[in-house]
Amino acid sequence: MKFKNKKILIPFHILVFILKSQFTYTSSLNIILLVISALTLFFLSNFNIARKFIFILLISLLSILVYNYSSPLTKFKVFQAQEAIAKIIEGDVTMVPKSPRVRVLEFMISFNNLKEENIIVVLVGKGFGSYIDDNRTQYFKKFKTPLNDDDYSKEEVDSLKFKKGHGGIPYIPIKMGIFGMILFVSIFTTGLTLIRNKEFSWLAIGAPFYIVTTFSFGLKNFIFVGILVGIILALRFRNNQLIS
């Protein structure tokens, strides 16, 4: 907040993502969410036609640059993301590549588990200690998705009760219910709408960018994500006491 030229944080985020793509990898879900973020920022911004054209040009050139210098695994994840979107649109979940398919099935199982509960659980979920249960739905079997120890622990595979999935989003229905899904979308959108304010455009790009690229396997960095969400809400509602 005290950094004078905050817009320099935007290329800093981009640089970090390029390094991550080159030396490690970024998941298919991250790629899909980043595309959604870019499209949302494009439509929410107050840019004129000329600036929007420049925005599209820069995003396109940057995407080509990042892809060319990415690791083979990142390139494979980009391919998976493209295939996943195409097959989901076609309605053929079985043909979605395995990695994104597991995440899609986690969400489907989570949502179906939620529908089996009473109205209170449907609204607020079962809490963060809950898990998804595929014993009744049998979706992994139905959609021809064999599981092994690389996907989950042996205990989870044997019991078909999965405590820790391949991302936070698929578990939102069972853990936080309908309110949780609405809250997640609202906070994410609220952060993106800050791009309308020139003073906070750096945060509109930076914070959601960080959240979508880390909202994946594991929960270790959620404390920092929570701080960013708090800053977004504080700035959005202009509560200086919250900021301080």
XYZ file of N, CA and C in Angstrom:
732
model
N 0.828 -1.209 0.000
C 0.000 0.000 0.000
C 0.864 1.261 0.000
N 2.065 1.195 0.568
C 2.928 2.371 0.674
C 3.868 2.513 -0.532
N 3.839 1.538 -1.434
C 4.693 1.576 -2.619
C 4.181 2.663 -3.559
N 5.043 3.614 -3.938
C 4.579 4.785 -4.682
C 4.053 4.430 -6.070
N 4.886 3.765 -6.870
C 4.464 3.415 -8.232
C 3.923 1.988 -8.234
N 2.642 1.852 -7.896
C 2.053 0.517 -7.718
C 1.886 -0.221 -9.040
N 1.803 0.502 -10.143
C 1.563 -0.172 -11.419
C 2.759 -1.034 -11.844
N 3.903 -0.794 -11.227
C 5.063 -1.639 -11.539
C 4.841 -3.060 -11.030
N 3.872 -3.223 -10.123
C 3.544 -4.551 -9.607
C 2.924 -5.432 -10.698
N 2.315 -4.813 -11.692
C 1.702 -5.591 -12.779
C 2.764 -6.342 -13.584
N 3.794 -5.650 -14.115
C 4.835 -6.423 -14.816
C 5.587 -7.370 -13.877
N 5.653 -7.032 -12.589
C 6.298 -7.935 -11.639
C 5.535 -9.264 -11.552
N 4.204 -9.187 -11.475
C 3.380 -10.398 -11.461
C 3.585 -11.209 -12.744
N 3.616 -10.493 -13.860
C 3.797 -11.162 -15.154
C 5.154 -11.866 -15.206
N 6.198 -11.189 -14.707
C 7.536 -11.775 -14.684
C 7.555 -13.048 -13.843
N 6.928 -12.990 -12.681
C 6.886 -14.162 -11.805
C 6.182 -15.320 -12.508
N 5.087 -15.015 -13.215
C 4.350 -16.055 -13.926
C 5.191 -16.657 -15.053
N 5.949 -15.806 -15.757
C 6.820 -16.300 -16.833
C 7.873 -17.253 -16.255
N 8.481 -16.865 -15.140
C 9.495 -17.709 -14.504
C 8.885 -19.024 -14.035
N 7.667 -18.934 -13.480
C 6.978 -20.150 -13.031
C 6.699 -21.064 -14.223
N 6.237 -20.501 -15.322
C 5.919 -21.290 -16.510
C 7.158 -21.930 -17.122
N 8.290 -21.218 -17.031
C 9.512 -21.710 -17.657
C 10.217 -22.768 -16.812
N 10.292 -22.549 -15.503
C 11.097 -23.420 -14.649
C 10.283 -24.466 -13.886
N 8.968 -24.258 -13.773
C 8.115 -25.294 -13.186
C 6.968 -25.536 -14.179
N 5.748 -25.242 -13.774
C 4.616 -25.320 -14.699
C 3.415 -24.632 -14.074
N 2.433 -24.345 -14.882
C 1.168 -23.815 -14.380
C 0.065 -24.777 -14.791
N -0.911 -24.977 -13.927
C -1.927 -25.995 -14.166
C -2.936 -25.565 -15.223
N -3.690 -26.536 -15.721
C -4.738 -26.250 -16.716
C -5.789 -25.325 -16.133
N -6.143 -25.559 -14.856
C -7.149 -24.720 -14.196
C -6.659 -23.285 -14.091
N -5.380 -23.098 -13.736
C -4.813 -21.757 -13.668
C -4.933 -21.048 -15.015
N -4.610 -21.760 -16.083
C -4.648 -21.174 -17.429
C -6.069 -20.752 -17.785
N -7.036 -21.620 -17.509
C -8.437 -21.310 -17.811
C -8.898 -20.084 -17.026
N -8.549 -20.031 -15.727
C -8.953 -18.905 -14.886
C -8.285 -17.604 -15.321
N -7.047 -17.691 -15.783
C -6.361 -16.496 -16.259
C -7.012 -15.946 -17.520
N -7.434 -16.832 -18.403
C -8.143 -16.401 -19.618
C -9.454 -15.719 -19.242
N -10.189 -16.327 -18.291
C -11.449 -15.733 -17.823
C -11.182 -14.364 -17.204
N -10.101 -14.261 -16.412
C -9.742 -12.991 -15.776
C -9.450 -11.918 -16.821
N -8.668 -12.283 -17.831
C -8.312 -11.317 -18.876
C -9.554 -10.828 -19.617
N -10.455 -11.749 -19.936
C -11.697 -11.369 -20.622
C -12.560 -10.476 -19.748
N -12.647 -10.811 -18.449
C -13.455 -10.006 -17.521
C -12.880 -8.612 -17.380
N -11.556 -8.513 -17.222
C -10.913 -7.206 -17.123
C -11.138 -6.385 -18.388
N -11.120 -7.049 -19.534
C -11.326 -6.366 -20.812
C -12.718 -5.721 -20.859
N -13.746 -6.464 -20.446
C -15.113 -5.951 -20.532
C -15.454 -4.979 -19.393
N -14.772 -5.108 -18.244
C -15.059 -4.233 -17.116
C -14.307 -2.914 -17.180
N -13.232 -2.853 -17.939
C -12.399 -1.656 -17.966
C -13.104 -0.493 -18.658
N -12.633 0.704 -18.319
C -13.170 1.925 -18.934
C -12.326 2.379 -20.123
N -11.502 1.498 -20.647
C -10.630 1.854 -21.759
C -11.442 2.205 -23.009
N -10.903 3.137 -23.801
C -11.527 3.429 -25.091
C -11.136 2.334 -26.087
N -11.654 2.438 -27.297
C -11.432 1.385 -28.293
C -9.947 1.203 -28.593
N -9.210 2.316 -28.684
C -7.777 2.245 -28.992
C -7.025 1.495 -27.895
N -7.329 1.818 -26.637
C -6.649 1.151 -25.518
C -7.047 -0.316 -25.426
N -8.295 -0.621 -25.758
C -8.720 -2.021 -25.729
C -8.012 -2.813 -26.829
N -7.780 -2.169 -27.958
C -7.038 -2.830 -29.032
C -5.606 -3.110 -28.571
N -4.990 -2.127 -27.912
C -3.631 -2.299 -27.383
C -3.624 -3.402 -26.338
N -4.668 -3.449 -25.508
C -4.797 -4.483 -24.469
C -4.787 -5.874 -25.101
N -5.604 -6.040 -26.149
C -5.674 -7.341 -26.836
C -4.333 -7.688 -27.465
N -3.693 -6.698 -28.083
C -2.410 -6.920 -28.750
C -1.339 -7.346 -27.743
N -1.274 -6.634 -26.612
C -0.269 -6.945 -25.597
C -0.489 -8.325 -24.990
N -1.760 -8.654 -24.685
C -2.074 -9.963 -24.119
C -1.697 -11.071 -25.099
N -1.998 -10.850 -26.378
C -1.695 -11.858 -27.405
C -0.194 -12.067 -27.541
N 0.555 -10.953 -27.645
C 2.010 -11.050 -27.794
C 2.649 -11.668 -26.550
N 2.148 -11.273 -25.385
C 2.686 -11.803 -24.137
C 2.409 -13.297 -24.013
N 1.211 -13.705 -24.436
C 0.855 -15.124 -24.379
C 1.776 -15.955 -25.263
N 2.053 -15.448 -26.479
C 2.957 -16.151 -27.396
C 4.360 -16.229 -26.801
N 4.815 -15.113 -26.213
C 6.142 -15.060 -25.608
C 6.262 -16.068 -24.459
N 5.272 -16.040 -23.560
C 5.302 -16.947 -22.407
C 5.275 -18.398 -22.871
N 4.412 -18.683 -23.853
C 4.284 -20.060 -24.348
C 5.594 -20.551 -24.958
N 6.236 -19.704 -25.754
C 7.479 -20.109 -26.432
C 8.602 -20.418 -25.446
N 8.607 -19.711 -24.308
C 9.680 -19.911 -23.334
C 9.249 -20.786 -22.165
N 8.076 -21.400 -22.279
C 7.574 -22.240 -21.198
C 8.213 -23.617 -21.229
N 8.116 -24.295 -20.094
C 8.613 -25.666 -20.008
C 7.688 -26.593 -20.804
N 8.169 -27.761 -21.204
C 7.314 -28.725 -21.917
C 6.045 -29.075 -21.133
N 6.147 -29.116 -19.794
C 4.975 -29.451 -18.981
C 3.932 -28.345 -19.032
N 4.382 -27.079 -19.015
C 3.440 -25.965 -19.147
C 2.734 -26.017 -20.496
N 3.490 -26.301 -21.570
C 2.884 -26.403 -22.906
C 1.859 -27.527 -22.948
N 2.162 -28.618 -22.262
C 1.219 -29.727 -22.187
C -0.046 -29.306 -21.439
N 0.120 -28.504 -20.377
C -1.024 -28.034 -19.602
C -1.901 -27.083 -20.431
N -1.267 -26.281 -21.285
C -2.032 -25.407 -22.188
C -2.870 -26.254 -23.128
N -2.264 -27.296 -23.675
C -2.993 -28.221 -24.550
C -4.155 -28.856 -23.790
N -3.912 -29.279 -22.544
C -4.969 -29.880 -21.725
C -6.121 -28.911 -21.503
N -5.786 -27.650 -21.237
C -6.817 -26.641 -21.002
C -7.694 -26.456 -22.238
N -7.059 -26.401 -23.412
C -7.802 -26.256 -24.666
C -8.723 -27.454 -24.891
N -8.192 -28.644 -24.697
C -8.980 -29.863 -24.874
C -10.117 -29.937 -23.870
N -9.824 -29.542 -22.618
C -10.834 -29.603 -21.563
C -12.028 -28.714 -21.895
N -11.750 -27.481 -22.309
C -12.838 -26.543 -22.636
C -13.664 -27.069 -23.811
N -12.981 -27.556 -24.832
C -13.682 -28.059 -26.028
C -14.589 -29.234 -25.679
N -14.079 -30.187 -24.899
C -14.853 -31.389 -24.577
C -15.984 -31.088 -23.592
N -15.757 -30.151 -22.673
C -16.823 -29.779 -21.734
C -17.957 -29.104 -22.486
N -17.615 -28.234 -23.439
C -18.643 -27.579 -24.255
C -19.437 -28.621 -25.045
N -18.725 -29.635 -25.537
C -19.396 -30.719 -26.269
C -20.227 -31.605 -25.347
N -19.977 -31.509 -24.038
C -20.714 -32.328 -23.074
C -20.140 -33.714 -22.893
N -18.920 -33.937 -23.370
C -18.301 -35.250 -23.289
C -17.191 -35.223 -22.234
N -17.560 -35.375 -20.963
C -16.597 -35.298 -19.871
C -15.570 -36.415 -19.964
N -15.970 -37.576 -20.466
C -15.065 -38.728 -20.550
C -13.844 -38.427 -21.397
N -13.975 -37.555 -22.403
C -12.884 -37.263 -23.314
C -12.011 -36.095 -22.850
N -12.364 -35.464 -21.729
C -11.523 -34.405 -21.178
C -10.220 -35.037 -20.686
N -9.041 -34.443 -20.948
C -7.785 -35.001 -20.440
C -7.864 -35.271 -18.944
N -7.140 -36.282 -18.484
C -7.352 -36.781 -17.129
C -7.186 -35.726 -16.037
N -6.120 -34.924 -16.099
C -5.865 -33.968 -15.027
C -7.025 -32.989 -14.827
N -7.469 -32.259 -15.879
C -8.635 -31.388 -15.686
C -9.927 -32.177 -15.460
N -10.007 -33.412 -16.004
C -11.210 -34.224 -15.798
C -11.420 -34.540 -14.322
N -10.310 -34.845 -13.625
C -10.403 -35.126 -12.190
C -10.991 -33.928 -11.451
N -10.563 -32.723 -11.825
C -11.074 -31.508 -11.176
C -12.544 -31.291 -11.491
N -12.934 -31.538 -12.746
C -14.348 -31.408 -13.131
C -15.198 -32.401 -12.344
N -14.716 -33.629 -12.232
C -15.463 -34.658 -11.506
C -15.520 -34.350 -10.017
N -14.446 -33.780 -9.468
C -14.466 -33.370 -8.059
C -15.587 -32.373 -7.814
N -15.725 -31.411 -8.722
C -16.795 -30.412 -8.568
C -18.165 -31.072 -8.697
N -18.322 -31.963 -9.665
C -19.605 -32.639 -9.870
C -19.987 -33.484 -8.653
N -19.004 -34.218 -8.101
C -19.270 -35.041 -6.913
C -19.591 -34.147 -5.723
N -18.789 -33.084 -5.560
C -19.000 -32.144 -4.460
C -20.407 -31.560 -4.506
N -20.837 -31.150 -5.699
C -22.163 -30.545 -5.857
C -23.269 -31.565 -5.614
N -23.051 -32.799 -6.070
C -24.060 -33.835 -5.841
C -24.138 -34.244 -4.376
N -22.998 -34.289 -3.692
C -22.998 -34.535 -2.249
C -23.795 -33.458 -1.529
N -23.643 -32.228 -1.974
C -24.339 -31.104 -1.353
C -25.845 -31.238 -1.517
N -26.284 -31.673 -2.702
C -27.717 -31.794 -2.979
C -28.393 -32.840 -2.094
N -27.610 -33.777 -1.561
C -28.175 -34.837 -0.725
C -28.419 -34.381 0.708
N -27.956 -33.174 1.073
C -28.038 -32.701 2.451
C -29.284 -31.846 2.680
N -29.497 -31.464 3.953
C -30.635 -30.602 4.295
C -30.371 -29.171 3.840
N -31.387 -28.331 3.919
C -31.321 -26.988 3.352
C -30.226 -26.140 3.977
N -29.962 -26.321 5.282
C -28.935 -25.527 5.950
C -27.557 -25.865 5.385
N -27.272 -27.165 5.232
C -25.989 -27.589 4.676
C -25.882 -27.157 3.220
N -26.978 -27.228 2.487
C -26.973 -26.782 1.090
C -26.550 -25.311 1.005
N -26.991 -24.514 1.960
C -26.694 -23.086 1.933
C -25.273 -22.773 2.394
N -24.813 -23.420 3.479
C -23.520 -23.036 4.070
C -22.464 -24.133 4.000
N -22.805 -25.328 3.513
C -21.834 -26.403 3.376
C -21.557 -27.134 4.677
N -20.631 -28.062 4.612
C -20.287 -28.892 5.769
C -19.055 -28.386 6.519
N -18.404 -27.357 6.027
C -17.221 -26.841 6.702
C -15.936 -27.363 6.092
N -14.817 -26.834 6.566
C -13.526 -27.116 5.947
C -12.958 -28.474 6.327
N -13.556 -29.163 7.266
C -13.089 -30.507 7.591
C -13.797 -31.582 6.794
N -14.679 -31.182 5.900
C -15.489 -32.142 5.143
C -14.719 -32.683 3.944
N -15.308 -33.638 3.258
C -14.673 -34.285 2.110
C -15.750 -34.617 1.089
N -15.328 -34.987 -0.126
C -16.312 -35.423 -1.112
C -16.334 -36.951 -1.131
N -17.502 -37.498 -1.367
C -17.732 -38.941 -1.279
C -18.299 -39.445 -2.607
N -17.528 -40.319 -3.284
C -17.936 -40.820 -4.600
C -18.605 -42.194 -4.522
N -18.908 -42.686 -3.320
C -19.486 -44.022 -3.183
C -20.864 -44.119 -3.834
N -21.662 -43.066 -3.704
C -22.995 -43.108 -4.277
C -22.985 -42.668 -5.743
N -22.255 -41.626 -6.040
C -22.260 -41.113 -7.412
C -21.470 -42.005 -8.382
N -20.339 -42.554 -7.902
C -19.488 -43.418 -8.739
C -19.064 -42.719 -10.033
N -18.809 -41.408 -9.947
C -18.478 -40.636 -11.146
C -17.111 -40.998 -11.723
N -16.132 -41.281 -10.849
C -14.812 -41.636 -11.370
C -14.889 -42.914 -12.212
N -15.729 -43.838 -11.780
C -15.909 -45.078 -12.536
C -16.759 -44.825 -13.777
N -17.823 -44.059 -13.611
C -18.743 -43.785 -14.717
C -18.045 -43.070 -15.857
N -17.155 -42.143 -15.531
C -16.473 -41.362 -16.563
C -15.066 -41.888 -16.835
N -14.866 -43.172 -16.544
C -13.654 -43.901 -16.919
C -12.379 -43.165 -16.496
N -12.301 -42.899 -15.191
C -11.154 -42.192 -14.642
C -10.507 -43.034 -13.555
N -9.593 -43.935 -13.927
C -8.916 -44.758 -12.923
C -8.029 -43.905 -12.032
N -8.041 -44.193 -10.742
C -7.278 -43.411 -9.777
C -6.115 -44.232 -9.245
N -5.033 -43.564 -8.927
C -3.892 -44.237 -8.312
C -3.338 -43.354 -7.203
N -2.225 -43.778 -6.641
C -1.656 -43.054 -5.494
C -1.138 -41.672 -5.873
N -0.924 -41.432 -7.162
C -0.496 -40.107 -7.588
C -1.648 -39.106 -7.552
N -2.865 -39.619 -7.637
C -4.038 -38.746 -7.610
C -4.441 -38.418 -6.172
N -4.551 -39.437 -5.361
C -4.939 -39.300 -3.954
C -4.165 -40.335 -3.137
N -4.326 -40.266 -1.829
C -3.699 -41.285 -0.995
C -4.404 -42.622 -1.219
N -3.734 -43.725 -0.898
C -4.309 -45.057 -1.074
C -5.593 -45.203 -0.256
N -5.579 -44.639 0.943
C -6.769 -44.706 1.805
C -7.966 -44.029 1.145
N -7.731 -42.862 0.533
C -8.809 -42.134 -0.133
C -9.311 -42.895 -1.352
N -8.394 -43.456 -2.132
C -8.783 -44.214 -3.329
C -9.605 -45.437 -2.939
N -9.198 -46.123 -1.880
C -9.916 -47.329 -1.439
C -11.308 -47.007 -0.885
N -11.414 -45.917 -0.150
C -12.699 -45.567 0.489
C -13.587 -44.699 -0.394
N -13.009 -44.126 -1.468
C -13.711 -43.182 -2.359
C -14.199 -41.949 -1.603
N -13.471 -41.606 -0.535
C -13.745 -40.393 0.228
C -12.478 -39.541 0.173
N -12.616 -38.357 -0.450
C -11.446 -37.561 -0.778
C -11.417 -36.273 0.045
N -10.422 -36.184 0.929
C -10.325 -35.055 1.849
C -9.605 -33.857 1.226
N -8.672 -34.141 0.346
C -7.870 -33.084 -0.248
C -7.831 -33.279 -1.748
N -8.429 -32.355 -2.463
C -8.542 -32.515 -3.901
C -7.442 -31.808 -4.663
N -7.669 -31.620 -5.934
C -6.698 -31.010 -6.825
C -6.974 -29.527 -7.040
N -7.619 -28.906 -6.092
C -7.914 -27.489 -6.192
C -8.959 -27.093 -5.181
N -8.989 -25.804 -4.844
C -9.972 -25.339 -3.877
C -11.367 -25.213 -4.461
N -11.449 -24.802 -5.715
C -12.747 -24.529 -6.331
C -13.675 -25.740 -6.358
N -13.207 -26.943 -6.739
C -14.118 -28.088 -6.763
C -14.727 -28.419 -5.414
N -14.076 -28.001 -4.332
C -14.559 -28.343 -2.999
C -15.444 -27.255 -2.382
N -15.602 -26.134 -3.074
C -16.422 -25.048 -2.533
C -17.853 -25.487 -2.232
N -18.559 -26.230 -3.137
C -19.943 -26.610 -2.829
C -20.077 -27.377 -1.512
N -19.306 -28.448 -1.325
C -19.486 -29.274 -0.136
C -18.951 -28.582 1.115
N -17.931 -27.748 0.979
C -17.342 -27.105 2.150
C -18.055 -25.814 2.536
N -18.510 -25.027 1.536
C -19.086 -23.714 1.828
C -20.486 -23.515 1.266
N -21.022 -24.504 0.553
C -22.401 -24.434 0.095
C -22.656 -23.383 -0.973
N -23.949 -23.132 -1.203
C -24.362 -22.148 -2.218
C -23.836 -20.761 -1.865
N -23.920 -20.380 -0.577
C -23.418 -19.075 -0.158
C -21.926 -18.938 -0.450
N -21.192 -20.044 -0.237
C -19.764 -20.020 -0.491
C -19.447 -19.784 -1.957
N -20.199 -20.443 -2.850
C -19.974 -20.252 -4.287
C -20.284 -18.818 -4.693
N -21.383 -18.275 -4.141
C -21.747 -16.883 -4.442
C -20.674 -15.938 -3.907
N -20.185 -16.224 -2.677
C -19.171 -15.380 -2.054
C -17.883 -15.378 -2.859
N -17.451 -16.556 -3.303
C -16.210 -16.652 -4.073
C -16.305 -15.850 -5.361
N -17.388 -16.036 -6.098
C -17.575 -15.311 -7.359
C -17.668 -13.808 -7.100
N -18.366 -13.424 -6.022
C -18.547 -12.001 -5.700
C -17.232 -11.328 -5.359
N -16.415 -11.984 -4.517
C -15.128 -11.407 -4.136
C -14.203 -11.309 -5.344
N -14.193 -12.349 -6.154
C -13.347 -12.347 -7.340
C -13.764 -11.221 -8.285
N -15.080 -11.103 -8.514
C -15.586 -10.057 -9.414
C -15.349 -8.679 -8.826
N -15.541 -8.547 -7.496
C -15.310 -7.265 -6.832
C -13.877 -6.804 -7.047
N -12.932 -7.740 -6.919
C -11.532 -7.390 -7.149
C -11.301 -6.924 -8.575
N -11.905 -7.603 -9.529
C -11.712 -7.246 -10.929
C -12.341 -5.894 -11.274
N -13.452 -5.542 -10.596
C -14.122 -4.270 -10.912
C -13.283 -3.067 -10.501
N -12.263 -3.277 -9.667
C -11.386 -2.167 -9.283
C -10.618 -1.605 -10.470
N -10.618 -2.316 -11.600
C -9.908 -1.802 -12.771
C -10.571 -0.533 -13.302
N -11.812 -0.291 -12.924
C -12.488 0.943 -13.335
C -11.890 2.159 -12.637
N -11.201 1.925 -11.530
C -10.605 3.009 -10.762
C -9.106 3.062 -11.068
N -8.641 4.124 -11.687
C -7.237 4.217 -12.098
C -6.283 4.048 -10.921
N -6.710 4.507 -9.751
C -5.853 4.447 -8.570
C -5.565 3.011 -8.151
N -6.522 2.116 -8.433
C -6.388 0.740 -7.953
C -6.352 -0.290 -9.079
N -6.072 0.159 -10.310
C -6.032 -0.788 -11.427
C -4.945 -1.840 -11.228
N -3.842 -1.470 -10.570
C -2.755 -2.414 -10.299
C -3.250 -3.574 -9.444
N -4.139 -3.267 -8.468
C -4.653 -4.302 -7.571
C -5.701 -5.159 -8.272
N -6.465 -4.533 -9.169
C -7.483 -5.279 -9.914
C -6.844 -6.400 -10.726
N -5.650 -6.151 -11.230
C -4.932 -7.171 -11.998
C -4.094 -8.049 -11.076
N -3.375 -7.416 -10.161
C -2.436 -8.148 -9.318
C -3.066 -9.155 -8.382
N -4.064 -8.731 -7.581
C -4.638 -9.620 -6.566
C -5.390 -10.813 -7.170
N -6.348 -10.579 -8.089
C -7.018 -11.742 -8.701
C -6.043 -12.637 -9.448
N -5.015 -12.022 -10.078
C -3.989 -12.803 -10.778
C -3.325 -13.760 -9.802
N -2.953 -13.247 -8.631
C -2.302 -14.097 -7.628
C -3.254 -15.178 -7.140
N -4.495 -14.794 -6.873
C -5.465 -15.739 -6.317
C -5.710 -16.896 -7.280
N -5.953 -16.597 -8.564
C -6.284 -17.681 -9.498
C -5.087 -18.561 -9.812
N -3.867 -18.029 -9.656
C -2.699 -18.853 -9.951
C -2.228 -19.651 -8.739
N -2.811 -19.419 -7.584
C -2.421 -20.181 -6.396
C -3.595 -20.939 -5.792
N -4.791 -20.697 -6.315
C -5.982 -21.359 -5.777
C -6.056 -22.760 -6.373
N -5.092 -23.574 -5.998
C -5.024 -24.904 -6.587
C -4.711 -25.915 -5.502
N -3.825 -26.841 -5.772
C -3.579 -27.928 -4.831
C -2.975 -27.390 -3.538
N -3.602 -27.679 -2.403
C -3.073 -27.261 -1.112
C -3.697 -25.968 -0.621
N -3.515 -25.699 0.676
C -4.145 -24.536 1.299
C -3.129 -23.636 2.001
N -1.831 -23.884 1.819
C -0.822 -23.200 2.615
C -0.803 -21.697 2.421
N -1.089 -21.233 1.204
C -0.978 -19.799 0.948
C -2.311 -19.070 1.070
N -3.322 -19.726 1.625
C -4.633 -19.092 1.707
C -4.668 -17.929 2.694
N -3.727 -17.914 3.658
C -3.664 -16.779 4.591
C -3.354 -15.505 3.812
N -2.368 -15.594 2.907
C -2.012 -14.428 2.111
C -3.131 -14.059 1.143
N -3.787 -15.073 0.572
C -4.938 -14.818 -0.293
C -6.016 -14.078 0.495
N -6.233 -14.502 1.746
C -7.233 -13.846 2.600
C -6.897 -12.386 2.835
N -5.599 -12.086 3.033
C -5.182 -10.696 3.221
C -5.489 -9.879 1.973
N -5.190 -10.440 0.794
C -5.472 -9.736 -0.455
C -6.969 -9.487 -0.628
N -7.781 -10.501 -0.291
C -9.231 -10.346 -0.386
C -9.687 -9.230 0.546
N -9.112 -9.187 1.764
C -9.462 -8.124 2.714
C -9.128 -6.749 2.178
N -7.954 -6.616 1.534
C -7.565 -5.329 0.952
C -8.523 -4.935 -0.166
N -8.883 -5.917 -1.010
C -9.816 -5.650 -2.106
C -11.135 -5.099 -1.564
N -11.688 -5.772 -0.554
C -12.965 -5.348 0.016
C -12.839 -3.988 0.694
N -11.713 -3.786 1.392
C -11.511 -2.509 2.072
C -11.454 -1.358 1.074
N -10.722 -1.547 -0.019
C -10.621 -0.507 -1.035
C -11.947 -0.308 -1.754
N -12.630 -1.422 -1.995
C -13.899 -1.345 -2.712
C -14.916 -0.506 -1.944
N -14.945 -0.681 -0.624
C -15.941 0.021 0.193
C -15.346 1.225 0.916
N -14.105 1.572 0.546
C -13.468 2.796 1.019
C -13.420 2.897 2.533
N -13.109 1.795 3.215
C -13.042 1.802 4.649
C -11.584 1.958 5.061
N -11.169 3.215 5.346
C -9.773 3.489 5.652
C -9.299 2.802 6.928
N -10.213 2.592 7.862
C -9.833 1.916 9.102
C -9.423 0.481 8.825
N -10.125 -0.163 7.894
C -9.777 -1.543 7.548
C -8.403 -1.599 6.887
N -8.134 -0.610 6.032
C -6.855 -0.581 5.325
C -5.706 -0.411 6.303
N -5.873 0.482 7.287
C -4.809 0.726 8.250
C -4.660 -0.429 9.228
